[in-house]
């Protein structure tokens, strides 16, 4: 991997702003692909992607656990209104 510093990394004005925006999008987890003549040339990815994936996985698991804890046994949605109808299927 090559790190650019000094005179090799000079961008000005709008180009720098656009690059900053693309880097920010990649850091947030968005897929950023740079193209030349309609062909993909470069894909920007965050340098700490693995930690981010682990954090998301842990968050999703905590949400699932919370849902399981809140779920209660008993009536299910498809049978929740059965008391409104008789054996013949007509309203009581």
CSV table of N, CA and C in Angstrom, one decimal:
chain,number,residue,atom,x,y,z
A,1,UNK,N,0.9,-1.2,0.0
A,1,UNK,CA,0.0,0.0,0.0
A,1,UNK,C,0.9,1.2,0.0
A,2,UNK,N,0.5,2.2,-0.8
A,2,UNK,CA,1.3,3.4,-0.9
A,2,UNK,C,0.5,4.6,-0.2
A,3,UNK,N,1.2,5.3,0.6
A,3,UNK,CA,0.6,6.5,1.3
A,3,UNK,C,1.2,7.7,0.6
A,4,UNK,N,0.3,8.6,0.2
A,4,UNK,CA,0.8,9.8,-0.5
A,4,UNK,C,0.9,11.0,0.5
A,5,UNK,N,2.0,11.7,0.5
A,5,UNK,CA,2.2,12.8,1.4
A,5,UNK,C,2.9,13.9,0.6
A,6,UNK,N,2.8,15.1,1.1
A,6,UNK,CA,3.6,16.2,0.5
A,6,UNK,C,3.0,16.6,-0.9
A,7,UNK,N,3.9,16.8,-1.8
A,7,UNK,CA,3.5,17.3,-3.1
A,7,UNK,C,2.7,16.3,-4.0
A,8,UNK,N,2.8,15.0,-3.7
A,8,UNK,CA,2.1,14.0,-4.4
A,8,UNK,C,0.6,14.1,-4.2
A,9,UNK,N,0.2,14.6,-3.1
A,9,UNK,CA,-1.2,14.6,-2.6
A,9,UNK,C,-1.9,15.9,-2.7
A,10,UNK,N,-1.5,16.8,-3.6
A,10,UNK,CA,-2.1,18.1,-3.7
A,10,UNK,C,-3.3,18.1,-4.6
A,11,UNK,N,-4.4,18.5,-4.0
A,11,UNK,CA,-5.6,18.7,-4.8
A,11,UNK,C,-6.1,20.1,-4.4
A,12,UNK,N,-6.8,20.8,-5.3
A,12,UNK,CA,-7.3,22.1,-4.9
A,12,UNK,C,-8.8,22.2,-5.1
A,13,UNK,N,-9.4,23.1,-4.3
A,13,UNK,CA,-10.8,23.5,-4.4
A,13,UNK,C,-11.8,22.4,-4.5
A,14,UNK,N,-12.5,22.4,-5.6
A,14,UNK,CA,-13.6,21.5,-5.9
A,14,UNK,C,-13.2,20.1,-5.9
A,15,UNK,N,-12.0,19.8,-6.4
A,15,UNK,CA,-11.5,18.4,-6.4
A,15,UNK,C,-11.3,17.8,-5.0
A,16,UNK,N,-10.7,18.7,-4.2
A,16,UNK,CA,-10.5,18.3,-2.8
A,16,UNK,C,-11.8,18.1,-2.1
A,17,UNK,N,-12.7,19.0,-2.3
A,17,UNK,CA,-14.0,18.8,-1.7
A,17,UNK,C,-14.8,17.6,-2.1
A,18,UNK,N,-14.7,17.2,-3.4
A,18,UNK,CA,-15.3,16.0,-3.9
A,18,UNK,C,-14.7,14.8,-3.3
A,19,UNK,N,-13.3,14.8,-3.3
A,19,UNK,CA,-12.6,13.6,-2.7
A,19,UNK,C,-13.0,13.5,-1.2
A,20,UNK,N,-13.0,14.6,-0.5
A,20,UNK,CA,-13.4,14.5,0.9
A,20,UNK,C,-14.8,13.9,1.1
A,21,UNK,N,-15.7,14.3,0.2
A,21,UNK,CA,-17.1,13.7,0.3
A,21,UNK,C,-17.1,12.2,0.0
A,22,UNK,N,-16.3,11.8,-1.0
A,22,UNK,CA,-16.3,10.4,-1.4
A,22,UNK,C,-15.7,9.6,-0.3
A,23,UNK,N,-14.6,10.1,0.4
A,23,UNK,CA,-14.0,9.4,1.5
A,23,UNK,C,-15.0,9.3,2.6
A,24,UNK,N,-15.7,10.4,2.9
A,24,UNK,CA,-16.7,10.4,4.0
A,24,UNK,C,-17.7,9.3,3.7
A,25,UNK,N,-18.2,9.2,2.5
A,25,UNK,CA,-19.2,8.2,2.2
A,25,UNK,C,-18.7,6.8,2.4
A,26,UNK,N,-17.4,6.6,2.0
A,26,UNK,CA,-16.8,5.2,2.2
A,26,UNK,C,-16.7,4.9,3.7
A,27,UNK,N,-16.3,5.9,4.5
A,27,UNK,CA,-16.1,5.7,5.9
A,27,UNK,C,-17.4,5.4,6.6
A,28,UNK,N,-18.6,5.9,6.0
A,28,UNK,CA,-19.9,5.6,6.6
A,28,UNK,C,-20.4,4.2,6.2
A,29,UNK,N,-19.6,3.5,5.3
A,29,UNK,CA,-20.0,2.2,4.9
A,29,UNK,C,-20.6,2.1,3.5
A,30,UNK,N,-20.7,3.2,2.8
A,30,UNK,CA,-21.2,3.1,1.4
A,30,UNK,C,-20.2,2.6,0.5
A,31,UNK,N,-20.6,2.0,-0.6
A,31,UNK,CA,-19.7,1.5,-1.6
A,31,UNK,C,-19.4,2.7,-2.5
A,32,UNK,N,-18.1,3.0,-2.7
A,32,UNK,CA,-17.7,4.1,-3.6
A,32,UNK,C,-16.8,3.5,-4.6
A,33,UNK,N,-17.2,3.6,-5.9
A,33,UNK,CA,-16.5,3.0,-7.0
A,33,UNK,C,-16.2,4.2,-8.0
A,34,UNK,N,-14.9,4.4,-8.3
A,34,UNK,CA,-14.5,5.4,-9.2
A,34,UNK,C,-14.4,4.8,-10.6
A,35,UNK,N,-14.9,5.5,-11.6
A,35,UNK,CA,-14.8,4.9,-12.9
A,35,UNK,C,-14.1,5.8,-13.9
A,36,UNK,N,-13.6,5.1,-15.0
A,36,UNK,CA,-13.0,5.9,-16.1
A,36,UNK,C,-13.6,5.3,-17.3
A,37,UNK,N,-14.2,6.2,-18.2
A,37,UNK,CA,-14.8,5.7,-19.4
A,37,UNK,C,-15.8,4.6,-19.1
A,38,UNK,N,-16.6,4.7,-18.0
A,38,UNK,CA,-17.6,3.8,-17.7
A,38,UNK,C,-17.1,2.5,-17.1
A,39,UNK,N,-15.8,2.3,-16.9
A,39,UNK,CA,-15.3,1.1,-16.3
A,39,UNK,C,-14.8,1.4,-14.9
A,40,UNK,N,-15.1,0.5,-14.0
A,40,UNK,CA,-14.7,0.6,-12.6
A,40,UNK,C,-13.2,0.5,-12.5
A,41,UNK,N,-12.6,1.5,-11.8
A,41,UNK,CA,-11.1,1.5,-11.7
A,41,UNK,C,-10.6,1.4,-10.3
A,42,UNK,N,-11.3,2.1,-9.4
A,42,UNK,CA,-10.9,2.2,-8.0
A,42,UNK,C,-12.2,2.0,-7.1
A,43,UNK,N,-12.0,1.2,-6.0
A,43,UNK,CA,-13.1,1.1,-5.0
A,43,UNK,C,-12.5,1.6,-3.7
A,44,UNK,N,-13.2,2.6,-3.1
A,44,UNK,CA,-12.8,3.1,-1.8
A,44,UNK,C,-13.5,2.3,-0.7
A,45,UNK,N,-12.7,1.9,0.2
A,45,UNK,CA,-13.2,1.1,1.4
A,45,UNK,C,-12.6,1.7,2.6
A,46,UNK,N,-13.3,1.7,3.8
A,46,UNK,CA,-12.7,2.2,5.0
A,46,UNK,C,-11.6,1.3,5.5
A,47,UNK,N,-10.6,2.0,6.1
A,47,UNK,CA,-9.4,1.2,6.6
A,47,UNK,C,-9.8,0.4,7.8
A,48,UNK,N,-10.9,0.7,8.5
A,48,UNK,CA,-11.2,-0.1,9.7
A,48,UNK,C,-12.6,-0.8,9.5
A,49,UNK,N,-12.8,-1.4,8.4
A,49,UNK,CA,-14.0,-2.0,8.0
A,49,UNK,C,-14.3,-3.2,9.0
A,50,UNK,N,-13.4,-4.0,9.3
A,50,UNK,CA,-13.6,-5.2,10.1
A,50,UNK,C,-14.2,-4.8,11.5
A,51,UNK,N,-13.7,-3.8,12.1
A,51,UNK,CA,-14.2,-3.4,13.4
A,51,UNK,C,-15.7,-2.9,13.2
A,52,UNK,N,-16.0,-2.2,12.1
A,52,UNK,CA,-17.3,-1.7,11.9
A,52,UNK,C,-18.3,-2.9,11.7
A,53,UNK,N,-17.9,-3.9,11.0
A,53,UNK,CA,-18.7,-5.1,10.8
A,53,UNK,C,-19.0,-5.8,12.1
A,54,UNK,N,-18.0,-5.9,12.9
A,54,UNK,CA,-18.2,-6.6,14.2
A,54,UNK,C,-19.1,-5.8,15.1
A,55,UNK,N,-19.0,-4.4,15.0
A,55,UNK,CA,-19.9,-3.6,15.8
A,55,UNK,C,-21.3,-3.7,15.4
A,56,UNK,N,-21.6,-3.7,14.1
A,56,UNK,CA,-22.9,-3.9,13.5
A,56,UNK,C,-23.5,-5.2,13.9
A,57,UNK,N,-22.7,-6.3,13.8
A,57,UNK,CA,-23.2,-7.6,14.1
A,57,UNK,C,-23.6,-7.7,15.6
A,58,UNK,N,-22.8,-7.1,16.5
A,58,UNK,CA,-23.1,-7.1,17.9
A,58,UNK,C,-24.4,-6.3,18.1
A,59,UNK,N,-24.6,-5.2,17.4
A,59,UNK,CA,-25.8,-4.4,17.6
A,59,UNK,C,-27.0,-5.2,17.2
A,60,UNK,N,-26.9,-5.8,16.0
A,60,UNK,CA,-28.1,-6.6,15.5
A,60,UNK,C,-28.4,-7.8,16.5
A,61,UNK,N,-27.4,-8.4,17.0
A,61,UNK,CA,-27.6,-9.5,18.0
A,61,UNK,C,-28.3,-9.0,19.2
A,62,UNK,N,-27.9,-7.8,19.7
A,62,UNK,CA,-28.5,-7.2,20.9
A,62,UNK,C,-30.0,-6.9,20.6
A,63,UNK,N,-30.3,-6.4,19.4
A,63,UNK,CA,-31.7,-6.1,19.0
A,63,UNK,C,-32.5,-7.4,19.0
A,64,UNK,N,-31.9,-8.5,18.4
A,64,UNK,CA,-32.6,-9.8,18.3
A,64,UNK,C,-32.9,-10.3,19.7
A,65,UNK,N,-31.9,-10.2,20.6
A,65,UNK,CA,-32.1,-10.7,22.0
A,65,UNK,C,-33.2,-9.9,22.7
A,66,UNK,N,-33.2,-8.6,22.4
A,66,UNK,CA,-34.2,-7.8,23.0
A,66,UNK,C,-35.6,-8.2,22.6
A,67,UNK,N,-35.7,-8.5,21.3
A,67,UNK,CA,-37.0,-8.9,20.7
A,67,UNK,C,-37.5,-10.3,21.3
A,68,UNK,N,-36.5,-11.2,21.4
A,68,UNK,CA,-36.8,-12.5,22.0
A,68,UNK,C,-37.3,-12.3,23.4
A,69,UNK,N,-36.7,-11.4,24.2
A,69,UNK,CA,-37.1,-11.2,25.6
A,69,UNK,C,-38.5,-10.6,25.7
A,70,UNK,N,-38.8,-9.8,24.7
A,70,UNK,CA,-40.1,-9.1,24.8
A,70,UNK,C,-41.3,-10.0,24.3
A,71,UNK,N,-40.9,-11.0,23.4
A,71,UNK,CA,-42.0,-11.8,22.8
A,71,UNK,C,-42.6,-12.7,23.9
A,72,UNK,N,-43.9,-12.8,23.9
A,72,UNK,CA,-44.6,-13.6,24.9
A,72,UNK,C,-45.4,-14.7,24.2
A,73,UNK,N,-45.5,-15.8,25.0
A,73,UNK,CA,-46.3,-16.9,24.5
A,73,UNK,C,-47.8,-16.5,24.7
A,74,UNK,N,-48.6,-17.2,23.9
A,74,UNK,CA,-50.0,-16.9,24.0
A,74,UNK,C,-50.7,-16.7,22.7
A,75,UNK,N,-51.6,-15.9,22.5
A,75,UNK,CA,-52.3,-15.7,21.3
A,75,UNK,C,-51.4,-15.3,20.2
A,76,UNK,N,-51.6,-15.8,19.0
A,76,UNK,CA,-50.8,-15.4,17.8
A,76,UNK,C,-51.7,-14.5,17.0
A,77,UNK,N,-51.1,-13.7,16.2
A,77,UNK,CA,-51.9,-12.6,15.5
A,77,UNK,C,-53.0,-13.2,14.6
A,78,UNK,N,-52.7,-14.4,13.9
A,78,UNK,CA,-53.7,-14.9,13.0
A,78,UNK,C,-54.9,-15.5,13.8
A,79,UNK,N,-54.8,-15.7,15.1
A,79,UNK,CA,-56.0,-16.2,15.9
A,79,UNK,C,-56.5,-15.2,16.9
A,80,UNK,N,-56.0,-14.0,16.8
A,80,UNK,CA,-56.3,-13.0,17.9
A,80,UNK,C,-57.8,-12.5,17.8
A,81,UNK,N,-58.5,-12.7,16.7
A,81,UNK,CA,-59.8,-12.2,16.6
A,81,UNK,C,-60.8,-13.4,16.5
A,82,UNK,N,-60.4,-14.6,16.7
A,82,UNK,CA,-61.3,-15.8,16.6
A,82,UNK,C,-62.5,-15.6,17.5
A,83,UNK,N,-62.4,-15.0,18.6
A,83,UNK,CA,-63.6,-14.9,19.6
A,83,UNK,C,-64.7,-14.1,19.0
A,84,UNK,N,-64.5,-13.3,17.9
A,84,UNK,CA,-65.5,-12.5,17.2
A,84,UNK,C,-66.4,-13.4,16.3
A,85,UNK,N,-66.0,-14.6,16.0
A,85,UNK,CA,-66.8,-15.4,15.1
A,85,UNK,C,-67.2,-16.7,15.7
A,86,UNK,N,-68.4,-17.2,15.2
A,86,UNK,CA,-68.9,-18.5,15.7
A,86,UNK,C,-68.2,-19.7,14.9
A,87,UNK,N,-68.7,-20.9,15.3
A,87,UNK,CA,-68.2,-22.1,14.6
A,87,UNK,C,-68.5,-22.1,13.1
A,88,UNK,N,-69.6,-21.4,12.7
A,88,UNK,CA,-69.9,-21.4,11.3
A,88,UNK,C,-69.1,-20.3,10.5
A,89,UNK,N,-68.2,-19.6,11.2
A,89,UNK,CA,-67.4,-18.5,10.5
A,89,UNK,C,-68.1,-17.2,10.4
A,90,UNK,N,-69.3,-17.1,10.9
A,90,UNK,CA,-70.1,-15.8,10.8
A,90,UNK,C,-69.9,-15.0,12.1
A,91,UNK,N,-70.0,-13.7,12.0
A,91,UNK,CA,-69.8,-12.9,13.2
A,91,UNK,C,-70.9,-13.2,14.3
A,92,UNK,N,-70.5,-13.1,15.5
A,92,UNK,CA,-71.4,-13.4,16.6
A,92,UNK,C,-72.2,-12.2,17.0
